[in-house]
């Protein structure tokens, strides 16, 4: 006679059948934007100080800018720009809440700078290495002064673009690029790894009236003081070393 088994019988949970076509979209790229309240007064203050800075350092520095002026990247440490910097932190905190970031972490501003794009000035396509979030705030935007241009980071998606019905708009997940028109007082934030560029300033206004003025910045994430939580067992490397640590 066979001995009775002590193992419990496993009952399979039936998987519900999906009889109607379903669609799920993954790998979205978040871009946040909002307009700052009372931006007119803020922009007057910023513009006055940026022009003074530019007059003191007409050469500036070269990064992605072509023909335009790019300030040093220590703007976040200059008190005259604190009003804007506070707005950047406020929006970062809103993003942390919207994205569900750990409550014991906080945003830190790594660098920040001013841009002045003259006629024909533009910014070549680039990313911001080491930045979790990057962004731009628009201070002065004459007509046709150059839009912000994002490129889909998944290039393979466009190897074989489907032919859409004539009367239907192409769904956003088939877009190859997205363009944002610059609007004074508007703040835009996006992942630092997202490829972007600024189109040439083609404004017909002469002199300073035709200049496009904006502020760009980078943010990182860190644990709040005393709140660090090490990775799960097996994922904590113990920290970096250099060759002198081996002696």
PDB file of C-alpha atoms in Angstrom:
ATOM      1  CA  UNK A   1       0.000   0.000   0.000  1.00  0.00           C
ATOM      2  CA  UNK A   2       1.351   3.412  -0.922  1.00  0.00           C
ATOM      3  CA  UNK A   3       2.131   5.748   1.952  1.00  0.00           C
ATOM      4  CA  UNK A   4      -0.014   8.884   2.052  1.00  0.00           C
ATOM      5  CA  UNK A   5       1.837  12.017   0.952  1.00  0.00           C
ATOM      6  CA  UNK A   6       2.384  14.850   3.426  1.00  0.00           C
ATOM      7  CA  UNK A   7       2.623  17.362   0.629  1.00  0.00           C
ATOM      8  CA  UNK A   8      -0.308  19.680   0.229  1.00  0.00           C
ATOM      9  CA  UNK A   9      -1.902  19.673  -3.139  1.00  0.00           C
ATOM     10  CA  UNK A  10      -1.060  22.821  -5.051  1.00  0.00           C
ATOM     11  CA  UNK A  11      -4.143  24.498  -6.422  1.00  0.00           C
ATOM     12  CA  UNK A  12      -3.503  26.434  -9.596  1.00  0.00           C
ATOM     13  CA  UNK A  13      -5.089  29.861  -9.672  1.00  0.00           C
ATOM     14  CA  UNK A  14      -6.856  30.240 -12.974  1.00  0.00           C
ATOM     15  CA  UNK A  15      -5.463  33.016 -15.145  1.00  0.00           C
ATOM     16  CA  UNK A  16      -8.279  35.132 -16.542  1.00  0.00           C
ATOM     17  CA  UNK A  17      -8.406  35.143 -20.297  1.00  0.00           C
ATOM     18  CA  UNK A  18      -8.001  38.424 -22.101  1.00  0.00           C
ATOM     19  CA  UNK A  19     -10.331  38.179 -25.042  1.00  0.00           C
ATOM     20  CA  UNK A  20     -10.263  41.835 -26.073  1.00  0.00           C
ATOM     21  CA  UNK A  21      -7.167  43.481 -27.510  1.00  0.00           C
ATOM     22  CA  UNK A  22      -5.171  45.353 -24.863  1.00  0.00           C
ATOM     23  CA  UNK A  23      -2.397  47.915 -25.268  1.00  0.00           C
ATOM     24  CA  UNK A  24       0.276  48.863 -22.732  1.00  0.00           C
ATOM     25  CA  UNK A  25       2.808  51.658 -23.212  1.00  0.00           C
ATOM     26  CA  UNK A  26       6.211  51.461 -21.539  1.00  0.00           C
ATOM     27  CA  UNK A  27       9.486  53.431 -21.468  1.00  0.00           C
ATOM     28  CA  UNK A  28       7.925  56.864 -21.266  1.00  0.00           C
ATOM     29  CA  UNK A  29      10.168  59.952 -21.008  1.00  0.00           C
ATOM     30  CA  UNK A  30       8.848  62.533 -18.513  1.00  0.00           C
ATOM     31  CA  UNK A  31       9.081  66.246 -19.322  1.00  0.00           C
ATOM     32  CA  UNK A  32       7.675  68.670 -16.746  1.00  0.00           C
ATOM     33  CA  UNK A  33       6.853  72.340 -17.257  1.00  0.00           C
ATOM     34  CA  UNK A  34       5.004  75.175 -15.554  1.00  0.00           C
ATOM     35  CA  UNK A  35       4.763  78.966 -15.619  1.00  0.00           C
ATOM     36  CA  UNK A  36       6.186  80.925 -12.681  1.00  0.00           C
ATOM     37  CA  UNK A  37       3.817  83.349 -10.948  1.00  0.00           C
ATOM     38  CA  UNK A  38       4.749  87.037 -11.101  1.00  0.00           C
ATOM     39  CA  UNK A  39       7.511  86.218 -13.579  1.00  0.00           C
ATOM     40  CA  UNK A  40       7.526  89.730 -15.067  1.00  0.00           C
ATOM     41  CA  UNK A  41       9.202  91.292 -12.018  1.00  0.00           C
ATOM     42  CA  UNK A  42      11.504  88.298 -11.589  1.00  0.00           C
ATOM     43  CA  UNK A  43      12.598  88.484 -15.228  1.00  0.00           C
ATOM     44  CA  UNK A  44      13.385  92.199 -14.997  1.00  0.00           C
ATOM     45  CA  UNK A  45      15.620  91.508 -12.006  1.00  0.00           C
ATOM     46  CA  UNK A  46      17.317  88.540 -13.684  1.00  0.00           C
ATOM     47  CA  UNK A  47      17.857  90.337 -16.976  1.00  0.00           C
ATOM     48  CA  UNK A  48      19.492  93.341 -15.291  1.00  0.00           C
ATOM     49  CA  UNK A  49      21.945  91.129 -13.386  1.00  0.00           C
ATOM     50  CA  UNK A  50      22.708  88.810 -16.304  1.00  0.00           C
ATOM     51  CA  UNK A  51      23.570  91.768 -18.558  1.00  0.00           C
ATOM     52  CA  UNK A  52      25.889  93.137 -15.848  1.00  0.00           C
ATOM     53  CA  UNK A  53      27.534  89.709 -15.568  1.00  0.00           C
ATOM     54  CA  UNK A  54      27.896  89.481 -19.337  1.00  0.00           C
ATOM     55  CA  UNK A  55      29.517  92.946 -19.494  1.00  0.00           C
ATOM     56  CA  UNK A  56      32.060  91.877 -16.861  1.00  0.00           C
ATOM     57  CA  UNK A  57      32.824  88.605 -18.648  1.00  0.00           C
ATOM     58  CA  UNK A  58      32.050  89.122 -22.331  1.00  0.00           C
ATOM     59  CA  UNK A  59      34.013  86.020 -23.354  1.00  0.00           C
ATOM     60  CA  UNK A  60      32.056  83.572 -21.191  1.00  0.00           C
ATOM     61  CA  UNK A  61      32.688  79.850 -21.722  1.00  0.00           C
ATOM     62  CA  UNK A  62      32.011  77.356 -24.506  1.00  0.00           C
ATOM     63  CA  UNK A  63      29.868  74.263 -23.985  1.00  0.00           C
ATOM     64  CA  UNK A  64      27.050  73.362 -26.399  1.00  0.00           C
ATOM     65  CA  UNK A  65      26.614  77.027 -27.366  1.00  0.00           C
ATOM     66  CA  UNK A  66      27.470  78.167 -30.881  1.00  0.00           C
ATOM     67  CA  UNK A  67      27.854  81.960 -31.409  1.00  0.00           C
ATOM     68  CA  UNK A  68      25.936  82.734 -28.202  1.00  0.00           C
ATOM     69  CA  UNK A  69      27.134  83.700 -24.721  1.00  0.00           C
ATOM     70  CA  UNK A  70      27.339  81.105 -21.931  1.00  0.00           C
ATOM     71  CA  UNK A  71      28.134  82.296 -18.403  1.00  0.00           C
ATOM     72  CA  UNK A  72      30.226  80.507 -15.806  1.00  0.00           C
ATOM     73  CA  UNK A  73      28.295  77.661 -14.140  1.00  0.00           C
ATOM     74  CA  UNK A  74      28.243  78.989 -10.561  1.00  0.00           C
ATOM     75  CA  UNK A  75      25.009  80.949 -10.907  1.00  0.00           C
ATOM     76  CA  UNK A  76      23.348  78.923  -8.110  1.00  0.00           C
ATOM     77  CA  UNK A  77      25.959  80.254  -5.682  1.00  0.00           C
ATOM     78  CA  UNK A  78      25.282  83.928  -6.535  1.00  0.00           C
ATOM     79  CA  UNK A  79      22.789  85.575  -4.167  1.00  0.00           C
ATOM     80  CA  UNK A  80      21.312  87.898  -6.792  1.00  0.00           C
ATOM     81  CA  UNK A  81      19.725  84.842  -8.461  1.00  0.00           C
ATOM     82  CA  UNK A  82      18.306  83.252  -5.280  1.00  0.00           C
ATOM     83  CA  UNK A  83      14.700  84.078  -6.194  1.00  0.00           C
ATOM     84  CA  UNK A  84      14.931  81.900  -9.314  1.00  0.00           C
ATOM     85  CA  UNK A  85      16.971  79.180  -7.623  1.00  0.00           C
ATOM     86  CA  UNK A  86      14.249  78.808  -4.985  1.00  0.00           C
ATOM     87  CA  UNK A  87      11.685  78.291  -7.759  1.00  0.00           C
ATOM     88  CA  UNK A  88      13.872  75.536  -9.232  1.00  0.00           C
ATOM     89  CA  UNK A  89      14.005  73.710  -5.889  1.00  0.00           C
ATOM     90  CA  UNK A  90      10.253  74.106  -5.468  1.00  0.00           C
ATOM     91  CA  UNK A  91       9.613  72.464  -8.834  1.00  0.00           C
ATOM     92  CA  UNK A  92      12.106  69.698  -8.090  1.00  0.00           C
ATOM     93  CA  UNK A  93      10.229  68.901  -4.882  1.00  0.00           C
ATOM     94  CA  UNK A  94       6.981  68.761  -6.866  1.00  0.00           C
ATOM     95  CA  UNK A  95       8.615  66.329  -9.294  1.00  0.00           C
ATOM     96  CA  UNK A  96       9.889  64.168  -6.419  1.00  0.00           C
ATOM     97  CA  UNK A  97       6.326  63.874  -5.149  1.00  0.00           C
ATOM     98  CA  UNK A  98       4.866  63.222  -8.596  1.00  0.00           C
ATOM     99  CA  UNK A  99       7.466  60.548  -9.404  1.00  0.00           C
ATOM    100  CA  UNK A 100       7.353  58.889  -5.974  1.00  0.00           C
ATOM    101  CA  UNK A 101      10.981  59.454  -4.981  1.00  0.00           C
ATOM    102  CA  UNK A 102      12.099  58.283  -1.534  1.00  0.00           C
ATOM    103  CA  UNK A 103      11.016  60.862   1.094  1.00  0.00           C
ATOM    104  CA  UNK A 104      14.431  60.700   2.770  1.00  0.00           C
ATOM    105  CA  UNK A 105      16.147  62.022  -0.360  1.00  0.00           C
ATOM    106  CA  UNK A 106      16.401  65.580  -1.632  1.00  0.00           C
ATOM    107  CA  UNK A 107      17.434  67.484  -4.780  1.00  0.00           C
ATOM    108  CA  UNK A 108      20.749  69.346  -4.927  1.00  0.00           C
ATOM    109  CA  UNK A 109      21.675  71.873  -7.606  1.00  0.00           C
ATOM    110  CA  UNK A 110      24.992  70.898  -9.169  1.00  0.00           C
ATOM    111  CA  UNK A 111      25.430  73.838 -11.548  1.00  0.00           C
ATOM    112  CA  UNK A 112      23.479  76.671 -13.156  1.00  0.00           C
ATOM    113  CA  UNK A 113      24.257  79.234 -15.867  1.00  0.00           C
ATOM    114  CA  UNK A 114      22.850  81.988 -18.075  1.00  0.00           C
ATOM    115  CA  UNK A 115      22.521  81.887 -21.864  1.00  0.00           C
ATOM    116  CA  UNK A 116      22.285  84.795 -24.283  1.00  0.00           C
ATOM    117  CA  UNK A 117      21.599  83.754 -27.868  1.00  0.00           C
ATOM    118  CA  UNK A 118      22.161  86.461 -30.463  1.00  0.00           C
ATOM    119  CA  UNK A 119      20.959  86.320 -34.071  1.00  0.00           C
ATOM    120  CA  UNK A 120      21.808  82.883 -35.565  1.00  0.00           C
ATOM    121  CA  UNK A 121      23.049  81.560 -32.195  1.00  0.00           C
ATOM    122  CA  UNK A 122      22.041  78.016 -31.284  1.00  0.00           C
ATOM    123  CA  UNK A 123      22.964  75.105 -29.013  1.00  0.00           C
ATOM    124  CA  UNK A 124      24.183  71.864 -30.560  1.00  0.00           C
ATOM    125  CA  UNK A 125      22.507  68.590 -29.612  1.00  0.00           C
ATOM    126  CA  UNK A 126      23.845  67.261 -26.325  1.00  0.00           C
ATOM    127  CA  UNK A 127      23.045  65.618 -22.990  1.00  0.00           C
ATOM    128  CA  UNK A 128      24.014  66.565 -19.411  1.00  0.00           C
ATOM    129  CA  UNK A 129      26.202  63.747 -17.999  1.00  0.00           C
ATOM    130  CA  UNK A 130      25.813  63.157 -14.265  1.00  0.00           C
ATOM    131  CA  UNK A 131      22.545  65.100 -13.998  1.00  0.00           C
ATOM    132  CA  UNK A 132      19.336  63.395 -12.933  1.00  0.00           C
ATOM    133  CA  UNK A 133      17.278  66.417 -13.997  1.00  0.00           C
ATOM    134  CA  UNK A 134      18.190  69.312 -16.256  1.00  0.00           C
ATOM    135  CA  UNK A 135      16.132  72.247 -17.390  1.00  0.00           C
ATOM    136  CA  UNK A 136      15.674  75.747 -18.687  1.00  0.00           C
ATOM    137  CA  UNK A 137      13.905  78.912 -17.543  1.00  0.00           C
ATOM    138  CA  UNK A 138      12.987  81.538 -20.135  1.00  0.00           C
ATOM    139  CA  UNK A 139      13.592  85.209 -19.312  1.00  0.00           C
ATOM    140  CA  UNK A 140      13.413  86.925 -22.709  1.00  0.00           C
ATOM    141  CA  UNK A 141      11.968  85.300 -25.834  1.00  0.00           C
ATOM    142  CA  UNK A 142      11.435  87.498 -28.900  1.00  0.00           C
ATOM    143  CA  UNK A 143       9.472  85.961 -31.791  1.00  0.00           C
ATOM    144  CA  UNK A 144      11.215  83.176 -33.713  1.00  0.00           C
ATOM    145  CA  UNK A 145      14.164  83.068 -31.316  1.00  0.00           C
ATOM    146  CA  UNK A 146      14.707  79.274 -31.364  1.00  0.00           C
ATOM    147  CA  UNK A 147      12.723  76.395 -29.882  1.00  0.00           C
ATOM    148  CA  UNK A 148      13.870  73.630 -27.524  1.00  0.00           C
ATOM    149  CA  UNK A 149      14.159  70.398 -29.470  1.00  0.00           C
ATOM    150  CA  UNK A 150      14.104  66.902 -27.899  1.00  0.00           C
ATOM    151  CA  UNK A 151      14.981  63.707 -29.793  1.00  0.00           C
ATOM    152  CA  UNK A 152      13.550  60.265 -28.981  1.00  0.00           C
ATOM    153  CA  UNK A 153      16.262  58.373 -27.039  1.00  0.00           C
ATOM    154  CA  UNK A 154      15.085  55.090 -28.569  1.00  0.00           C
ATOM    155  CA  UNK A 155      16.330  55.480 -32.131  1.00  0.00           C
ATOM    156  CA  UNK A 156      15.523  51.862 -33.012  1.00  0.00           C
ATOM    157  CA  UNK A 157      11.836  52.723 -32.716  1.00  0.00           C
ATOM    158  CA  UNK A 158      12.047  54.577 -36.016  1.00  0.00           C
ATOM    159  CA  UNK A 159      13.691  51.906 -38.162  1.00  0.00           C
ATOM    160  CA  UNK A 160      10.305  51.077 -39.690  1.00  0.00           C
ATOM    161  CA  UNK A 161       7.680  53.777 -39.072  1.00  0.00           C
ATOM    162  CA  UNK A 162       4.124  52.571 -39.767  1.00  0.00           C
ATOM    163  CA  UNK A 163       1.999  54.333 -42.361  1.00  0.00           C
ATOM    164  CA  UNK A 164      -0.867  55.960 -40.478  1.00  0.00           C
ATOM    165  CA  UNK A 165      -4.411  56.620 -41.684  1.00  0.00           C
ATOM    166  CA  UNK A 166      -4.693  59.994 -43.390  1.00  0.00           C
ATOM    167  CA  UNK A 167      -7.194  61.489 -40.948  1.00  0.00           C
ATOM    168  CA  UNK A 168      -5.475  60.318 -37.782  1.00  0.00           C
ATOM    169  CA  UNK A 169      -2.755  62.172 -35.936  1.00  0.00           C
ATOM    170  CA  UNK A 170       0.403  60.165 -35.345  1.00  0.00           C
ATOM    171  CA  UNK A 171       0.337  58.808 -31.743  1.00  0.00           C
ATOM    172  CA  UNK A 172       2.931  60.409 -29.463  1.00  0.00           C
ATOM    173  CA  UNK A 173       4.838  57.128 -29.035  1.00  0.00           C
ATOM    174  CA  UNK A 174       5.720  57.318 -32.758  1.00  0.00           C
ATOM    175  CA  UNK A 175       7.055  60.870 -32.596  1.00  0.00           C
ATOM    176  CA  UNK A 176      10.732  61.192 -33.479  1.00  0.00           C
ATOM    177  CA  UNK A 177      11.138  64.600 -31.870  1.00  0.00           C
ATOM    178  CA  UNK A 178       9.283  67.080 -29.673  1.00  0.00           C
ATOM    179  CA  UNK A 179       9.585  70.878 -29.844  1.00  0.00           C
ATOM    180  CA  UNK A 180       8.824  73.398 -27.087  1.00  0.00           C
ATOM    181  CA  UNK A 181       8.414  77.036 -27.989  1.00  0.00           C
ATOM    182  CA  UNK A 182      10.208  79.354 -25.544  1.00  0.00           C
ATOM    183  CA  UNK A 183       7.752  81.327 -23.411  1.00  0.00           C
ATOM    184  CA  UNK A 184       8.834  84.006 -20.969  1.00  0.00           C
ATOM    185  CA  UNK A 185       8.319  82.867 -17.384  1.00  0.00           C
ATOM    186  CA  UNK A 186       8.116  79.179 -18.299  1.00  0.00           C
ATOM    187  CA  UNK A 187      10.214  76.562 -16.509  1.00  0.00           C
ATOM    188  CA  UNK A 188      10.908  73.174 -18.141  1.00  0.00           C
ATOM    189  CA  UNK A 189      12.645  70.176 -16.542  1.00  0.00           C
ATOM    190  CA  UNK A 190      13.664  66.918 -18.226  1.00  0.00           C
ATOM    191  CA  UNK A 191      15.999  63.945 -17.606  1.00  0.00           C
ATOM    192  CA  UNK A 192      19.654  64.900 -18.023  1.00  0.00           C
ATOM    193  CA  UNK A 193      20.212  61.968 -20.405  1.00  0.00           C
ATOM    194  CA  UNK A 194      17.581  63.174 -22.898  1.00  0.00           C
ATOM    195  CA  UNK A 195      19.182  64.430 -26.131  1.00  0.00           C
ATOM    196  CA  UNK A 196      18.206  68.030 -26.850  1.00  0.00           C
ATOM    197  CA  UNK A 197      19.271  71.129 -28.735  1.00  0.00           C
ATOM    198  CA  UNK A 198      18.204  74.735 -29.275  1.00  0.00           C
ATOM    199  CA  UNK A 199      17.295  75.892 -32.786  1.00  0.00           C
ATOM    200  CA  UNK A 200      18.948  79.044 -34.187  1.00  0.00           C
ATOM    201  CA  UNK A 201      17.671  82.439 -33.118  1.00  0.00           C
ATOM    202  CA  UNK A 202      16.084  83.820 -36.271  1.00  0.00           C
ATOM    203  CA  UNK A 203      14.392  86.825 -34.695  1.00  0.00           C
ATOM    204  CA  UNK A 204      14.113  89.846 -36.985  1.00  0.00           C
ATOM    205  CA  UNK A 205      14.382  92.289 -34.080  1.00  0.00           C
ATOM    206  CA  UNK A 206      17.654  94.226 -34.025  1.00  0.00           C
ATOM    207  CA  UNK A 207      20.174  94.534 -31.198  1.00  0.00           C
ATOM    208  CA  UNK A 208      19.311  93.446 -27.671  1.00  0.00           C
ATOM    209  CA  UNK A 209      15.607  93.343 -28.574  1.00  0.00           C
ATOM    210  CA  UNK A 210      16.296  90.202 -30.604  1.00  0.00           C
ATOM    211  CA  UNK A 211      18.378  88.411 -27.972  1.00  0.00           C
ATOM    212  CA  UNK A 212      17.051  85.190 -26.437  1.00  0.00           C
ATOM    213  CA  UNK A 213      17.917  85.017 -22.707  1.00  0.00           C
ATOM    214  CA  UNK A 214      17.482  81.929 -20.550  1.00  0.00           C
ATOM    215  CA  UNK A 215      18.912  80.057 -17.554  1.00  0.00           C
ATOM    216  CA  UNK A 216      19.892  76.374 -17.582  1.00  0.00           C
ATOM    217  CA  UNK A 217      20.743  74.075 -14.666  1.00  0.00           C
ATOM    218  CA  UNK A 218      21.417  70.540 -13.447  1.00  0.00           C
ATOM    219  CA  UNK A 219      20.107  68.707 -10.374  1.00  0.00           C
ATOM    220  CA  UNK A 220      21.180  65.514  -8.614  1.00  0.00           C
ATOM    221  CA  UNK A 221      19.515  63.425  -5.907  1.00  0.00           C
ATOM    222  CA  UNK A 222      21.046  62.627  -2.519  1.00  0.00           C
ATOM    223  CA  UNK A 223      20.072  61.204   0.859  1.00  0.00           C
ATOM    224  CA  UNK A 224      19.115  63.781   3.480  1.00  0.00           C
ATOM    225  CA  UNK A 225      21.604  64.237   6.314  1.00  0.00           C
ATOM    226  CA  UNK A 226      21.617  61.144   8.550  1.00  0.00           C
ATOM    227  CA  UNK A 227      19.025  59.322   6.407  1.00  0.00           C
ATOM    228  CA  UNK A 228      21.304  57.175   4.220  1.00  0.00           C
ATOM    229  CA  UNK A 229      20.058  53.648   3.700  1.00  0.00           C
ATOM    230  CA  UNK A 230      22.638  51.200   2.302  1.00  0.00           C
ATOM    231  CA  UNK A 231      21.620  48.983  -0.636  1.00  0.00           C
ATOM    232  CA  UNK A 232      20.209  45.536   0.034  1.00  0.00           C
ATOM    233  CA  UNK A 233      22.690  42.843   1.095  1.00  0.00           C
ATOM    234  CA  UNK A 234      25.060  41.998  -1.710  1.00  0.00           C
ATOM    235  CA  UNK A 235      24.614  45.278  -3.537  1.00  0.00           C
ATOM    236  CA  UNK A 236      26.756  47.508  -1.299  1.00  0.00           C
ATOM    237  CA  UNK A 237      30.283  47.674  -2.740  1.00  0.00           C
ATOM    238  CA  UNK A 238      31.752  49.201   0.432  1.00  0.00           C
ATOM    239  CA  UNK A 239      32.835  52.325  -1.374  1.00  0.00           C
ATOM    240  CA  UNK A 240      35.463  53.254  -3.963  1.00  0.00           C
ATOM    241  CA  UNK A 241      39.202  52.736  -3.560  1.00  0.00           C
ATOM    242  CA  UNK A 242      42.322  54.019  -5.299  1.00  0.00           C
ATOM    243  CA  UNK A 243      45.585  52.163  -5.849  1.00  0.00           C
ATOM    244  CA  UNK A 244      47.079  53.618  -2.660  1.00  0.00           C
ATOM    245  CA  UNK A 245      44.387  51.803  -0.670  1.00  0.00           C
ATOM    246  CA  UNK A 246      46.052  48.497  -1.660  1.00  0.00           C
ATOM    247  CA  UNK A 247      49.363  49.258   0.092  1.00  0.00           C
TER     248      UNK A 247
END
